[in-house]
Coordinates of C-alpha atoms and ligand atoms in Angstrom, one line a residue:
M1 CA 0.0 0.0 0.0
T2 CA 1.3 3.4 -0.9
V3 CA 1.4 6.1 1.8
R4 CA 1.5 9.5 0.1
I5 CA 2.6 12.5 2.1
L6 CA 2.5 16.2 1.3
G7 CA 5.4 18.0 2.9
I8 CA 5.7 21.8 3.5
E9 CA 8.8 23.8 4.4
T10 CA 8.7 27.5 5.4
S11 CA 11.3 27.6 8.2
C12 CA 13.5 30.3 6.6
D13 CA 13.6 31.9 3.2
E14 CA 12.4 29.1 0.9
T15 CA 8.7 28.3 0.4
A16 CA 8.6 24.6 -0.6
A17 CA 6.1 21.8 -1.0
A18 CA 6.6 18.2 -2.2
V19 CA 4.8 14.9 -2.5
V20 CA 6.7 11.8 -1.5
D21 CA 5.4 8.2 -1.6
N22 CA 6.4 5.7 1.2
G23 CA 9.2 8.1 2.5
R24 CA 11.4 7.3 -0.5
L25 CA 9.9 8.1 -3.9
V26 CA 9.8 11.9 -4.7
R27 CA 6.8 12.5 -7.0
S28 CA 7.4 16.3 -6.9
S29 CA 9.5 18.9 -5.1
V30 CA 8.8 22.6 -5.7
V31 CA 11.0 25.3 -4.1
S32 CA 10.4 29.0 -4.4
S33 CA 13.4 30.9 -3.2
Q34 CA 13.1 34.3 -1.7
V35 CA 16.8 35.1 -2.1
D36 CA 16.1 38.1 -4.3
L37 CA 13.8 39.6 -1.7
H38 CA 16.4 39.5 1.0
A39 CA 19.7 40.1 -0.9
R40 CA 19.5 43.9 -0.8
Y41 CA 19.4 43.6 3.0
G42 CA 22.4 41.3 3.2
G43 CA 20.5 38.6 5.0
V44 CA 17.1 37.1 5.7
V45 CA 14.6 39.7 7.1
P46 CA 12.1 37.6 9.2
E47 CA 9.0 39.8 8.6
I48 CA 9.6 39.9 4.9
A49 CA 10.1 36.1 4.9
S50 CA 6.8 35.5 6.7
R51 CA 4.8 37.7 4.4
A52 CA 6.4 36.2 1.3
H53 CA 5.5 32.7 2.6
V54 CA 1.9 33.7 3.1
E55 CA 1.8 34.9 -0.5
L56 CA 3.5 31.9 -2.0
V57 CA 2.5 28.9 0.0
N58 CA -0.8 28.0 -1.6
D59 CA 0.5 28.3 -5.1
V60 CA 3.6 26.2 -4.2
I61 CA 1.4 23.5 -2.7
G62 CA -0.8 23.5 -5.7
E63 CA 2.1 23.2 -8.0
A64 CA 3.6 20.3 -6.0
L65 CA 0.3 18.4 -6.2
F66 CA 0.0 19.2 -9.9
E67 CA 3.5 18.1 -10.7
A68 CA 3.0 14.9 -8.7
G69 CA -0.1 14.1 -10.8
T70 CA -2.2 13.9 -7.6
T71 CA -4.8 15.8 -5.6
L72 CA -5.5 16.5 -1.9
A73 CA -8.0 13.6 -2.0
E74 CA -5.2 11.2 -2.6
I75 CA -2.9 12.5 0.2
D76 CA -2.6 10.3 3.3
A77 CA -0.9 12.8 5.6
V78 CA 0.3 16.4 5.5
A79 CA 3.6 17.4 7.2
A80 CA 5.3 20.8 7.9
V81 CA 8.5 21.8 9.5
H82 CA 7.5 23.1 13.0
G83 CA 11.0 24.0 14.1
P84 CA 13.7 25.1 14.4
G85 CA 13.5 28.3 12.3
L86 CA 11.9 31.8 12.2
A87 CA 8.8 31.9 14.3
G88 CA 6.6 33.8 11.9
A89 CA 7.9 31.8 8.9
L90 CA 7.3 28.5 10.6
L91 CA 3.8 29.4 11.5
V92 CA 2.8 29.8 7.8
G93 CA 3.7 26.3 6.9
V94 CA 2.3 24.8 10.1
S95 CA -1.0 26.6 9.7
A96 CA -1.3 25.6 6.0
A97 CA -0.6 22.0 6.9
K98 CA -3.0 21.9 9.8
A99 CA -5.7 23.6 7.7
I100 CA -5.3 20.9 5.0
A101 CA -5.3 18.2 7.6
L102 CA -8.6 19.5 9.1
A103 CA -10.3 20.0 5.8
T104 CA -9.3 16.6 4.3
R105 CA -9.4 14.6 7.6
V106 CA -5.8 13.3 7.3
P107 CA -3.1 13.3 10.0
Y108 CA -0.8 16.3 10.5
I109 CA 2.9 15.7 11.3
G110 CA 5.2 18.4 12.6
V111 CA 8.7 17.8 11.5
N112 CA 12.1 18.9 12.8
H113 CA 14.1 20.7 10.1
H114 CA 17.4 19.1 11.1
E115 CA 15.9 15.7 11.0
A116 CA 14.6 16.5 7.5
H117 CA 18.2 17.5 6.4
I118 CA 19.3 14.0 7.4
Y119 CA 16.5 12.3 5.4
A120 CA 17.7 14.1 2.3
A121 CA 20.4 11.5 2.0
L122 CA 17.9 8.6 2.4
L123 CA 16.0 10.1 -0.5
D124 CA 19.1 10.3 -2.6
D125 CA 20.1 6.7 -2.0
S126 CA 17.1 4.4 -1.5
S127 CA 19.4 1.6 -0.2
L128 CA 20.5 3.7 2.7
E129 CA 19.5 2.6 6.2
P130 CA 20.7 3.6 9.7
P131 CA 23.0 3.4 11.6
L132 CA 24.5 6.5 10.0
L133 CA 26.8 9.3 11.1
T134 CA 25.5 12.6 9.9
L135 CA 26.9 16.1 9.6
I136 CA 24.2 18.8 9.3
V137 CA 25.8 22.1 8.1
S138 CA 23.2 24.9 7.5
G139 CA 22.9 28.6 7.9
G140 CA 22.2 28.4 11.7
H141 CA 23.6 25.1 12.8
T142 CA 26.5 22.7 12.7
L143 CA 25.6 19.4 14.1
L144 CA 27.3 16.0 14.3
V145 CA 24.6 13.4 14.9
A146 CA 24.6 9.6 15.2
M147 CA 21.4 8.3 13.7
D148 CA 21.0 4.9 15.5
D149 CA 17.7 4.0 13.8
H150 CA 14.8 5.8 12.0
T151 CA 13.8 8.8 14.1
R152 CA 16.4 8.0 16.8
Y153 CA 19.4 10.4 17.2
R154 CA 22.3 11.2 19.5
V155 CA 24.0 14.6 19.1
L156 CA 27.7 14.0 19.3
G157 CA 29.0 17.5 18.6
Q158 CA 27.9 21.0 17.6
T159 CA 29.2 24.5 17.1
V160 CA 30.1 26.5 20.3
D161 CA 29.6 29.8 18.4
D162 CA 29.0 30.5 14.7
A163 CA 27.6 27.8 12.4
A164 CA 29.6 26.9 9.3
G165 CA 27.0 28.5 7.0
E166 CA 27.0 31.6 9.1
A167 CA 30.8 31.9 8.8
F168 CA 30.5 31.6 5.0
D169 CA 27.8 34.3 5.0
K170 CA 29.7 36.7 7.3
V171 CA 33.1 36.3 5.5
A172 CA 31.4 36.8 2.1
R173 CA 29.7 39.9 3.3
F174 CA 33.0 41.2 4.6
L175 CA 34.6 40.5 1.2
G176 CA 31.8 42.3 -0.6
L177 CA 30.6 39.1 -2.3
G178 CA 26.9 39.5 -1.5
Y179 CA 24.3 37.2 0.0
P180 CA 24.0 34.2 0.3
G181 CA 27.7 34.0 1.0
G182 CA 28.3 30.2 0.7
P183 CA 27.5 29.9 -3.0
A184 CA 29.5 33.1 -3.7
I185 CA 32.6 31.8 -2.0
D186 CA 32.2 28.4 -3.6
R187 CA 32.0 30.1 -7.1
L188 CA 35.1 32.3 -6.5
A189 CA 37.3 29.8 -4.6
P190 CA 38.4 27.7 -7.7
S191 CA 40.1 30.8 -9.2
G192 CA 42.1 31.4 -6.0
N193 CA 45.0 29.7 -4.2
A194 CA 43.7 27.7 -1.2
D195 CA 47.3 27.6 0.2
A196 CA 47.8 31.3 0.0
I197 CA 46.9 32.0 3.6
A198 CA 47.2 29.5 6.5
F199 CA 44.0 30.3 8.3
P200 CA 43.5 28.6 11.7
R201 CA 41.7 25.3 11.9
P202 CA 39.7 25.9 15.1
M203 CA 39.3 23.0 17.5
L204 CA 40.7 20.6 14.9
D205 CA 42.1 18.1 17.4
D206 CA 40.0 19.2 20.3
G207 CA 36.8 17.1 20.9
D208 CA 33.8 16.7 18.6
D209 CA 32.5 20.3 18.8
F210 CA 33.1 23.1 16.3
S211 CA 33.9 26.8 16.4
F212 CA 34.0 29.1 13.4
A213 CA 33.8 32.6 15.0
G214 CA 37.6 32.8 15.5
L215 CA 38.2 31.8 11.9
K216 CA 35.9 34.6 10.6
T217 CA 37.8 37.1 12.8
A218 CA 41.2 35.8 11.5
V219 CA 40.0 36.4 7.9
V220 CA 38.9 40.0 8.8
Q221 CA 42.2 40.7 10.6
Y222 CA 44.3 39.3 7.7
V223 CA 42.5 41.2 5.0
R224 CA 42.8 44.5 7.0
K225 CA 46.6 43.9 7.3
H226 CA 47.0 42.8 3.7
P227 CA 44.5 44.8 1.6
E228 CA 46.4 43.9 -1.6
I229 CA 45.6 40.2 -1.2
P230 CA 43.4 38.9 -4.1
V231 CA 39.8 38.2 -2.8
A232 CA 39.8 34.8 -4.6
D233 CA 42.8 33.7 -2.5
V234 CA 41.1 34.7 0.7
A235 CA 37.9 32.9 -0.3
A236 CA 39.8 29.7 -1.3
S237 CA 41.9 29.7 1.9
F238 CA 39.0 30.4 4.1
Q239 CA 36.9 27.6 2.4
A240 CA 39.8 25.2 2.7
A241 CA 40.0 25.8 6.5
V242 CA 36.3 25.2 7.0
V243 CA 36.3 22.1 4.8
D244 CA 39.5 20.8 6.6
V245 CA 37.8 21.0 10.0
L246 CA 34.5 19.5 9.0
V247 CA 36.0 16.6 7.1
T248 CA 38.7 15.8 9.6
K249 CA 36.3 15.7 12.5
L250 CA 33.6 13.8 10.6
V251 CA 36.0 11.0 9.5
R252 CA 37.6 10.8 12.9
V253 CA 34.3 10.4 14.7
A254 CA 33.3 7.8 12.1
E255 CA 36.4 5.8 12.9
D256 CA 36.0 6.3 16.7
T257 CA 32.3 5.2 16.8
G258 CA 32.7 2.5 14.2
I259 CA 29.7 3.8 12.2
E260 CA 30.6 2.9 8.7
T261 CA 28.4 5.2 6.7
V262 CA 28.6 9.0 6.7
V263 CA 26.1 11.4 5.2
I264 CA 26.0 15.2 5.0
G265 CA 23.0 17.6 4.7
G266 CA 22.1 21.2 4.9
G267 CA 23.0 24.2 2.7
V268 CA 26.8 24.0 3.2
A269 CA 26.7 20.4 2.1
A270 CA 26.2 21.9 -1.4
N271 CA 29.8 23.2 -1.2
S272 CA 31.9 21.7 -4.0
A273 CA 35.1 21.6 -2.0
L274 CA 33.5 19.9 0.9
R275 CA 31.8 17.3 -1.3
A276 CA 35.0 16.5 -3.2
R277 CA 37.2 16.3 -0.1
L278 CA 34.8 14.2 1.8
L279 CA 34.3 11.7 -1.0
D280 CA 38.1 11.5 -1.4
E281 CA 38.7 11.0 2.3
G282 CA 36.0 8.4 2.5
A283 CA 37.5 6.4 -0.3
R284 CA 40.9 6.5 1.2
R285 CA 39.8 5.4 4.7
G286 CA 37.2 2.9 3.6
V287 CA 34.2 4.9 5.0
R288 CA 31.1 4.9 2.8
V289 CA 30.1 8.5 2.1
V290 CA 26.7 9.7 0.8
V291 CA 26.5 13.2 -0.5
P292 CA 23.0 14.1 -1.6
S293 CA 22.3 16.0 -4.8
L294 CA 22.5 19.8 -4.6
A295 CA 18.7 20.3 -4.7
L296 CA 18.3 17.9 -1.7
C297 CA 21.1 19.7 0.4
T298 CA 19.5 23.1 0.4
D299 CA 16.1 23.6 2.0
N300 CA 13.3 21.7 0.3
A301 CA 10.1 19.9 1.3
A302 CA 10.8 16.4 -0.1
M303 CA 13.0 15.8 2.9
V304 CA 10.1 17.0 5.1
A305 CA 7.7 14.5 3.6
A306 CA 10.3 11.7 3.8
V307 CA 10.9 12.2 7.6
A308 CA 7.2 12.5 8.2
H309 CA 6.7 9.0 6.9
W310 CA 9.0 7.5 9.6
R311 CA 7.7 9.9 12.3
M312 CA 4.2 8.9 11.7
A313 CA 5.1 5.2 11.9
A314 CA 7.0 5.8 15.1
D315 CA 4.9 8.3 17.0
G316 CA 1.6 8.7 15.1
P317 CA 0.2 12.1 14.1
T318 CA 1.1 15.4 15.8
S319 CA -1.7 17.1 17.7
L320 CA -3.4 19.9 15.8
A321 CA -3.0 21.9 19.1
G322 CA 0.8 21.9 18.3
G323 CA 2.4 25.1 17.2
A324 CA 5.8 26.3 15.9
Y325 CA 8.9 25.7 17.9
P326 CA 11.7 28.2 16.8
S327 CA 14.4 26.6 19.0
L328 CA 13.4 22.9 18.6
R329 CA 16.3 20.5 19.0
I330 CA 17.0 17.2 17.5
G331 CA 17.2 14.1 19.7
A332 CA 15.9 15.9 22.7
Ligands
KG4_401 O1 20.1 24.5 5.0 P1 20.0 25.8 4.4 O2 19.6 25.9 2.9 O3 19.1 26.8 5.2 C1 19.1 26.7 6.6 O4 18.5 25.8 7.2 O5 19.9 27.5 7.2 O6 21.5 26.5 4.5 C2 21.8 27.8 4.2 C3 23.3 28.0 4.3 C4 23.7 29.5 4.1 O7 24.6 29.9 5.1 C5 24.4 29.4 2.7 O8 25.5 30.4 2.6 C6 25.0 28.0 2.8 O9 24.0 27.2 3.4 N1 25.4 27.5 1.5 C7 26.6 27.2 1.1 C8 26.5 26.7 -0.2 N2 25.2 26.8 -0.6 C9 24.5 27.2 0.5 N3 27.8 27.2 1.8 C10 28.9 26.9 1.1 N4 28.9 26.5 -0.2 C11 27.8 26.4 -0.9 N5 27.8 26.0 -2.2
ZN402 ZN1 18.1 24.0 6.3

């Protein structure tokens, strides 16, 4: 029997909806990015994001149903990200999902955004099963998580200050590369020399947590002292430092825990240097590495519908009295 789930994602600046069968088969995935609306402010403006979600969400849901060749009548459950994220933005997706659940008498499932980023890898490779070691690197979070079974997690490490994506965004803004910063640095780095500047590798050999605020400060201080340095060299050297820390820690924890399969997720997982280095390191050390397609790394709703499938099986539906949880944690 097919279980068909409609997923909705509005936690930050993408309005997304998708239809996924049995937690594995993506029938449609529609993402409407608001990047252009926020770029002139150099970052996401929460109130603008909420209003744009309100304007876009119904059309995006309609398009996801249409592209999937289905209707609300054939949907078995509707899921939305209920945290973490921007409160007003989250509420738009949660309210839309609850309204559909009420109107069509199907279960509503509230989904954790980080958990969804992990399930992106399971959509990408249908043979993939836990246990997995996962690194979630997004705009607001850097999390090293052991997924012991479906919907069961242990957080092994996290950032003590800035997230990896935040560091990309702040350094890009300082270098005048615009927003969002990750893709801008990723594009520029190949034309620079990654060995030009030996930026620090914070906490490289020190536990399973991460720290990127000091690296960002090191970039600022270096550029102020050496204004003649080519921006591409700074971008390449900074990116190399972030990638080095992420990959070194991830592979080391995989070896320490004996978890043989490693997956990455979140916007920074779209970074080409990170993807290449991790695949290379995995091959050398005999660790299986799964790197989801670019569209599944950045925010989307297919991953939301996927995780909802397993959440519903484990815990049943979420109460319609549930709200949005801006600081929701994984594995708590
Ligand atoms: O997961 P995501 O799409 O949204 C959040 O949940 O935060 O992640 C957004 C973050 C931003 O900081 C953005 O600069 C970063 O992911 N990012 C990248 C790349 N593409 C997006 N960072 C490095 N390289 C990229 N190619
Ligand atoms: Zn995300």
